[in-house]
Amino acid sequence: MDRFPSEFEALLNRKGRRVLADAPQLEDLIAKRRTPIVFFDDIIDRGVVDDCIRLLDDALYPCLRRMHTPIPRESLTGMTANYSEALAKTVRVRTATFNSRASQALAAARESGLYDMMTSASFRRFAQAVTGSHLREDFWGRQVICYESGDYSGPHNDHHPERAEARNGFIDFHVMFSNAAVANQLLVYEERGFLSSARDVSCRSAIAIYRLPFWHYTTPLVARAGRESEARRWLLLGSFDYDPPLDTLAY
Ligand SMILES: [Fe+2]
């Protein structure tokens, strides 16, 4: 494979294509008061995963920018009352968005076929397969994120109350690839008011689809001993608004 396929579906193995036909539904989880997130492992064959990682390493990695938001010192030194701590979202990853037409990352994504694949009808169709309400067809957000050793996203909820299209819920679609130097990274998310669910997201390939908002974070990526400088977990992210927007927030 010397470029990404023009349709996302072409990455999937038989198990992956079956998911599209008969997928679990986020609304069923909401009805059971469970957190609306579903995971699929091993739906992309190993050789295809290796090709995707190689393409991302070669084409995208040089164009990523650091997204480092450390813990503000004042969140501690500015406290005047015991037990009043509050922490905004902290994060340490590398990322590329395709929003600016002039961006190098966009050029690299077009060149490698990644942009077309993440814009393809079957990319959207996979996200749509797990939710009954209709997702917008003419635009969705696309982003590439790369976690290296020690990288993480701190607790946050992805609630966007100022965006009318998203304030009652939207879908994040994560396609994940980890190289062989990655030992472990967990996605921790809330279940009925506690951050008590955790899922290992460091297998070679995995897909997660969430209906946000809800609280979640990722633990620091742990590399295999001696392979800290090689470890990378890639995340292709699509963010889909509902069309029409949802009427009420299910949280
Ligand atoms: Fe998030």
mmCIF file of C-alpha atoms and ligand atoms in Angstrom:
data_model
loop_
_atom_site.group_PDB
_atom_site.id
_atom_site.type_symbol
_atom_site.label_atom_id
_atom_site.label_comp_id
_atom_site.label_asym_id
_atom_site.label_seq_id
_atom_site.Cartn_x
_atom_site.Cartn_y
_atom_site.Cartn_z
ATOM 1 C CA MET A 1 0.000 0.000 0.000
ATOM 2 C CA ASP A 2 1.670 3.257 -1.053
ATOM 3 C CA ARG A 3 -1.242 5.508 -0.194
ATOM 4 C CA PHE A 4 -4.433 5.314 1.850
ATOM 5 C CA PRO A 5 -7.440 3.903 -0.005
ATOM 6 C CA SER A 6 -9.978 6.456 -1.186
ATOM 7 C CA GLU A 7 -12.727 4.696 0.809
ATOM 8 C CA PHE A 8 -12.244 3.932 4.517
ATOM 9 C CA GLU A 9 -14.125 0.651 4.116
ATOM 10 C CA ALA A 10 -11.207 -0.771 2.115
ATOM 11 C CA LEU A 11 -9.125 -0.919 5.343
ATOM 12 C CA LEU A 12 -11.585 -3.251 7.049
ATOM 13 C CA ASN A 13 -11.355 -7.027 7.214
ATOM 14 C CA ARG A 14 -14.390 -9.343 7.053
ATOM 15 C CA LYS A 15 -15.148 -8.888 10.732
ATOM 16 C CA GLY A 16 -15.016 -5.101 10.237
ATOM 17 C CA ARG A 17 -17.410 -5.131 7.322
ATOM 18 C CA ARG A 18 -19.824 -7.296 9.309
ATOM 19 C CA VAL A 19 -19.826 -4.625 12.042
ATOM 20 C CA LEU A 20 -21.202 -2.176 9.532
ATOM 21 C CA ALA A 21 -24.132 -4.491 8.833
ATOM 22 C CA ASP A 22 -25.112 -5.209 12.442
ATOM 23 C CA ALA A 23 -23.572 -2.711 14.842
ATOM 24 C CA PRO A 24 -24.443 -2.093 18.516
ATOM 25 C CA GLN A 25 -26.398 1.138 18.971
ATOM 26 C CA LEU A 26 -25.346 4.027 21.203
ATOM 27 C CA GLU A 27 -29.011 4.809 21.884
ATOM 28 C CA ASP A 28 -29.461 1.324 23.421
ATOM 29 C CA LEU A 29 -26.617 2.093 25.842
ATOM 30 C CA ILE A 30 -28.196 5.445 26.739
ATOM 31 C CA ALA A 31 -31.541 3.698 27.348
ATOM 32 C CA LYS A 32 -29.780 1.391 29.834
ATOM 33 C CA ARG A 33 -28.108 4.419 31.473
ATOM 34 C CA ARG A 34 -24.735 3.182 30.244
ATOM 35 C CA THR A 35 -22.096 5.494 28.791
ATOM 36 C CA PRO A 36 -22.567 5.783 25.023
ATOM 37 C CA ILE A 37 -19.281 4.399 23.727
ATOM 38 C CA VAL A 38 -18.558 1.302 21.649
ATOM 39 C CA PHE A 39 -15.233 -0.354 20.791
ATOM 40 C CA PHE A 40 -14.177 -2.646 17.976
ATOM 41 C CA ASP A 41 -10.819 -4.470 18.039
ATOM 42 C CA ASP A 42 -9.035 -6.352 15.287
ATOM 43 C CA ILE A 43 -11.188 -5.258 12.409
ATOM 44 C CA ILE A 44 -8.190 -4.186 10.327
ATOM 45 C CA ASP A 45 -5.671 -6.878 9.375
ATOM 46 C CA ARG A 46 -2.118 -6.646 10.721
ATOM 47 C CA GLY A 47 -0.457 -6.044 7.335
ATOM 48 C CA VAL A 48 -2.852 -3.181 6.591
ATOM 49 C CA VAL A 49 -2.203 -1.694 10.043
ATOM 50 C CA ASP A 50 1.549 -1.799 9.393
ATOM 51 C CA ASP A 51 1.044 -0.018 6.060
ATOM 52 C CA CYS A 52 -1.109 2.680 7.692
ATOM 53 C CA ILE A 53 1.487 3.261 10.423
ATOM 54 C CA ARG A 54 4.283 3.525 7.856
ATOM 55 C CA LEU A 55 2.298 6.057 5.802
ATOM 56 C CA LEU A 56 1.494 8.118 8.905
ATOM 57 C CA ASP A 57 5.128 8.018 10.080
ATOM 58 C CA ASP A 58 6.459 9.066 6.672
ATOM 59 C CA ALA A 59 3.845 11.584 5.544
ATOM 60 C CA LEU A 60 2.216 13.080 8.623
ATOM 61 C CA TYR A 61 4.670 12.858 11.508
ATOM 62 C CA PRO A 62 6.970 15.630 10.170
ATOM 63 C CA CYS A 63 3.974 17.997 9.889
ATOM 64 C CA LEU A 64 2.531 17.476 13.364
ATOM 65 C CA ARG A 65 2.642 20.291 15.868
ATOM 66 C CA ARG A 66 2.990 19.911 19.572
ATOM 67 C CA MET A 67 -0.151 20.446 21.589
ATOM 68 C CA HIS A 68 1.214 20.859 25.095
ATOM 69 C CA THR A 69 -1.067 22.330 27.733
ATOM 70 C CA PRO A 70 0.627 21.804 31.096
ATOM 71 C CA ILE A 71 -0.913 22.078 34.534
ATOM 72 C CA PRO A 72 -1.087 25.833 35.330
ATOM 73 C CA ARG A 73 1.092 26.581 38.393
ATOM 74 C CA GLU A 74 -1.619 28.945 39.637
ATOM 75 C CA SER A 75 -4.097 26.077 39.832
ATOM 76 C CA LEU A 76 -2.111 25.206 42.951
ATOM 77 C CA THR A 77 -0.330 28.388 44.035
ATOM 78 C CA GLY A 78 -3.477 30.503 43.524
ATOM 79 C CA MET A 79 -5.613 28.418 45.840
ATOM 80 C CA THR A 80 -6.844 30.233 48.917
ATOM 81 C CA ALA A 81 -9.151 27.591 50.365
ATOM 82 C CA ASN A 82 -8.466 23.954 51.211
ATOM 83 C CA TYR A 83 -10.046 21.390 48.881
ATOM 84 C CA SER A 84 -10.925 24.037 46.275
ATOM 85 C CA GLU A 85 -8.728 22.621 43.516
ATOM 86 C CA ALA A 86 -10.015 22.695 39.924
ATOM 87 C CA LEU A 87 -8.104 21.576 36.855
ATOM 88 C CA ALA A 88 -8.949 22.598 33.275
ATOM 89 C CA LYS A 89 -8.063 20.200 30.458
ATOM 90 C CA THR A 90 -4.353 19.442 30.322
ATOM 91 C CA VAL A 91 -2.847 17.579 27.405
ATOM 92 C CA ARG A 92 0.419 16.528 25.807
ATOM 93 C CA VAL A 93 0.155 15.116 22.288
ATOM 94 C CA ARG A 94 1.141 15.948 18.725
ATOM 95 C CA THR A 95 -1.632 16.846 16.324
ATOM 96 C CA ALA A 96 -2.629 18.072 12.883
ATOM 97 C CA THR A 97 -5.986 19.500 11.855
ATOM 98 C CA PHE A 98 -6.958 19.995 8.237
ATOM 99 C CA ASN A 99 -8.801 23.257 8.704
ATOM 100 C CA SER A 100 -6.290 25.699 7.261
ATOM 101 C CA ARG A 101 -5.923 25.425 3.501
ATOM 102 C CA ALA A 102 -2.311 26.511 3.724
ATOM 103 C CA SER A 103 -1.255 23.899 6.254
ATOM 104 C CA GLN A 104 1.582 21.515 5.463
ATOM 105 C CA ALA A 105 -0.342 18.779 7.212
ATOM 106 C CA LEU A 106 -3.248 19.216 4.816
ATOM 107 C CA ALA A 107 -0.891 18.942 1.842
ATOM 108 C CA ALA A 108 0.657 15.792 3.333
ATOM 109 C CA ALA A 109 -2.768 14.322 4.057
ATOM 110 C CA ARG A 110 -3.864 14.953 0.485
ATOM 111 C CA GLU A 111 -0.642 13.532 -0.938
ATOM 112 C CA SER A 112 -0.889 10.336 1.124
ATOM 113 C CA GLY A 113 -4.593 9.787 0.443
ATOM 114 C CA LEU A 114 -5.444 10.243 4.134
ATOM 115 C CA TYR A 115 -7.558 13.332 3.508
ATOM 116 C CA ASP A 116 -9.747 11.581 0.938
ATOM 117 C CA MET A 117 -10.111 8.495 3.120
ATOM 118 C CA MET A 118 -11.215 10.567 6.130
ATOM 119 C CA THR A 119 -13.648 12.438 3.858
ATOM 120 C CA SER A 120 -15.054 9.293 2.253
ATOM 121 C CA ALA A 121 -18.691 8.225 2.449
ATOM 122 C CA SER A 122 -17.737 4.950 4.167
ATOM 123 C CA PHE A 123 -15.806 6.839 6.906
ATOM 124 C CA ARG A 124 -19.043 8.612 7.790
ATOM 125 C CA ARG A 125 -21.080 5.440 7.274
ATOM 126 C CA PHE A 126 -19.094 3.612 9.946
ATOM 127 C CA ALA A 127 -19.899 6.323 12.496
ATOM 128 C CA GLN A 128 -23.532 6.368 11.373
ATOM 129 C CA ALA A 129 -23.771 2.575 11.816
ATOM 130 C CA VAL A 130 -23.792 2.871 15.630
ATOM 131 C CA THR A 131 -26.356 5.650 15.985
ATOM 132 C CA GLY A 132 -29.975 5.929 14.890
ATOM 133 C CA SER A 133 -30.167 9.713 14.520
ATOM 134 C CA HIS A 134 -28.831 11.164 11.294
ATOM 135 C CA LEU A 135 -25.283 12.510 11.103
ATOM 136 C CA ARG A 136 -24.414 15.487 8.962
ATOM 137 C CA GLU A 137 -23.247 14.421 5.504
ATOM 138 C CA ASP A 138 -21.677 17.523 3.993
ATOM 139 C CA PHE A 139 -19.000 18.297 6.603
ATOM 140 C CA TRP A 140 -17.270 16.809 9.614
ATOM 141 C CA GLY A 141 -14.163 17.673 11.617
ATOM 142 C CA ARG A 142 -10.980 15.723 10.871
ATOM 143 C CA GLN A 143 -7.867 15.592 12.961
ATOM 144 C CA VAL A 144 -4.811 13.379 13.385
ATOM 145 C CA ILE A 145 -3.312 12.888 16.839
ATOM 146 C CA CYS A 146 -0.131 11.056 17.783
ATOM 147 C CA TYR A 147 0.617 9.932 21.356
ATOM 148 C CA GLU A 148 4.237 9.145 22.187
ATOM 149 C CA SER A 149 5.774 7.875 25.395
ATOM 150 C CA GLY A 150 4.252 9.726 28.361
ATOM 151 C CA ASP A 151 1.685 11.594 26.261
ATOM 152 C CA TYR A 152 -1.875 11.808 27.538
ATOM 153 C CA SER A 153 -5.106 13.810 27.576
ATOM 154 C CA GLY A 154 -6.243 14.857 31.040
ATOM 155 C CA PRO A 155 -9.841 14.698 32.259
ATOM 156 C CA HIS A 156 -12.276 16.662 30.075
ATOM 157 C CA ASN A 157 -15.816 16.238 28.806
ATOM 158 C CA ASP A 158 -15.916 17.699 25.273
ATOM 159 C CA HIS A 159 -19.113 19.587 26.054
ATOM 160 C CA HIS A 160 -19.615 22.537 23.667
ATOM 161 C CA PRO A 161 -22.588 24.416 25.130
ATOM 162 C CA GLU A 162 -21.927 27.445 22.884
ATOM 163 C CA ARG A 163 -22.342 25.466 19.659
ATOM 164 C CA ALA A 164 -26.060 24.964 18.972
ATOM 165 C CA GLU A 165 -25.305 22.068 16.576
ATOM 166 C CA ALA A 166 -23.353 20.151 19.199
ATOM 167 C CA ARG A 167 -24.648 21.211 22.598
ATOM 168 C CA ASN A 168 -26.944 18.191 22.940
ATOM 169 C CA GLY A 169 -24.461 15.677 21.627
ATOM 170 C CA PHE A 170 -22.170 14.784 18.756
ATOM 171 C CA ILE A 171 -20.169 11.766 17.624
ATOM 172 C CA ASP A 172 -16.421 11.245 17.837
ATOM 173 C CA PHE A 173 -15.087 8.426 15.669
ATOM 174 C CA HIS A 174 -11.572 7.234 16.586
ATOM 175 C CA VAL A 175 -9.516 4.952 14.358
ATOM 176 C CA MET A 176 -6.399 3.939 16.302
ATOM 177 C CA PHE A 177 -3.105 2.323 15.339
ATOM 178 C CA SER A 178 -0.336 1.496 17.828
ATOM 179 C CA ASN A 179 3.130 0.377 16.819
ATOM 180 C CA ALA A 180 4.877 -2.599 18.414
ATOM 181 C CA ALA A 181 6.790 -0.366 20.860
ATOM 182 C CA VAL A 182 3.582 0.623 22.687
ATOM 183 C CA ALA A 183 2.910 -1.375 25.851
ATOM 184 C CA ASN A 184 -0.179 0.240 27.286
ATOM 185 C CA GLN A 185 -2.553 3.192 27.260
ATOM 186 C CA LEU A 186 -5.980 3.298 28.852
ATOM 187 C CA LEU A 187 -9.036 5.335 28.020
ATOM 188 C CA VAL A 188 -10.804 6.012 31.310
ATOM 189 C CA TYR A 189 -14.389 7.241 31.159
ATOM 190 C CA GLU A 190 -17.270 7.950 33.446
ATOM 191 C CA GLU A 191 -19.955 5.410 34.153
ATOM 192 C CA ARG A 192 -22.895 6.662 36.240
ATOM 193 C CA GLY A 193 -20.985 9.492 37.814
ATOM 194 C CA PHE A 194 -17.642 7.818 38.483
ATOM 195 C CA LEU A 195 -14.492 7.644 36.362
ATOM 196 C CA SER A 196 -14.592 3.912 36.908
ATOM 197 C CA SER A 197 -14.480 2.384 33.409
ATOM 198 C CA ALA A 198 -11.187 1.795 31.643
ATOM 199 C CA ARG A 199 -10.378 0.285 28.300
ATOM 200 C CA ASP A 200 -6.979 -0.561 26.876
ATOM 201 C CA VAL A 201 -6.707 1.360 23.602
ATOM 202 C CA SER A 202 -3.174 0.241 22.770
ATOM 203 C CA CYS A 203 -3.903 -2.849 20.684
ATOM 204 C CA ARG A 204 -2.496 -2.701 17.155
ATOM 205 C CA SER A 205 -5.743 -1.425 15.705
ATOM 206 C CA ALA A 206 -8.974 -0.413 17.348
ATOM 207 C CA ILE A 207 -11.990 1.741 16.691
ATOM 208 C CA ALA A 208 -13.934 3.650 19.337
ATOM 209 C CA ILE A 209 -17.117 5.606 18.700
ATOM 210 C CA TYR A 210 -18.472 7.924 21.379
ATOM 211 C CA ARG A 211 -21.524 10.084 21.715
ATOM 212 C CA LEU A 212 -20.147 13.026 23.636
ATOM 213 C CA PRO A 213 -20.215 14.825 26.020
ATOM 214 C CA PHE A 214 -19.107 12.784 29.027
ATOM 215 C CA TRP A 215 -15.994 12.885 31.200
ATOM 216 C CA HIS A 216 -12.980 10.903 30.024
ATOM 217 C CA TYR A 217 -9.186 10.936 29.865
ATOM 218 C CA THR A 218 -6.298 8.851 28.595
ATOM 219 C CA THR A 219 -3.503 7.619 30.826
ATOM 220 C CA PRO A 220 0.104 8.376 29.816
ATOM 221 C CA LEU A 221 1.245 6.119 27.008
ATOM 222 C CA VAL A 222 3.605 3.454 28.384
ATOM 223 C CA ALA A 223 6.269 2.165 25.981
ATOM 224 C CA ARG A 224 7.908 -1.232 26.073
ATOM 225 C CA ALA A 225 11.155 -1.108 28.046
ATOM 226 C CA GLY A 226 13.983 0.335 25.979
ATOM 227 C CA ARG A 227 11.684 1.390 23.124
ATOM 228 C CA GLU A 228 10.480 4.709 24.555
ATOM 229 C CA SER A 229 11.671 6.768 21.582
ATOM 230 C CA GLU A 230 9.826 4.608 19.028
ATOM 231 C CA ALA A 231 6.427 4.225 20.659
ATOM 232 C CA ARG A 232 3.569 5.923 18.832
ATOM 233 C CA ARG A 233 -0.166 5.540 18.991
ATOM 234 C CA TRP A 234 -1.893 7.175 16.039
ATOM 235 C CA LEU A 235 -5.453 8.373 16.205
ATOM 236 C CA LEU A 236 -7.521 9.400 13.187
ATOM 237 C CA LEU A 237 -10.437 11.404 14.516
ATOM 238 C CA GLY A 238 -13.703 12.324 12.835
ATOM 239 C CA SER A 239 -16.180 14.573 14.707
ATOM 240 C CA PHE A 240 -19.722 14.444 13.391
ATOM 241 C CA ASP A 241 -22.603 16.756 14.237
ATOM 242 C CA TYR A 242 -26.144 15.439 14.117
ATOM 243 C CA ASP A 243 -28.399 16.789 11.376
ATOM 244 C CA PRO A 244 -30.797 17.981 12.622
ATOM 245 C CA PRO A 245 -29.131 18.683 15.999
ATOM 246 C CA LEU A 246 -30.378 16.602 18.934
ATOM 247 C CA ASP A 247 -33.219 18.145 20.975
ATOM 248 C CA THR A 248 -32.086 17.178 24.443
ATOM 249 C CA LEU A 249 -28.853 16.338 26.147
ATOM 250 C CA ALA A 250 -28.683 12.694 27.245
ATOM 251 C CA TYR A 251 -26.304 12.851 30.181
HETATM 252 FE FE FE B 1 -12.035 13.886 24.333
#
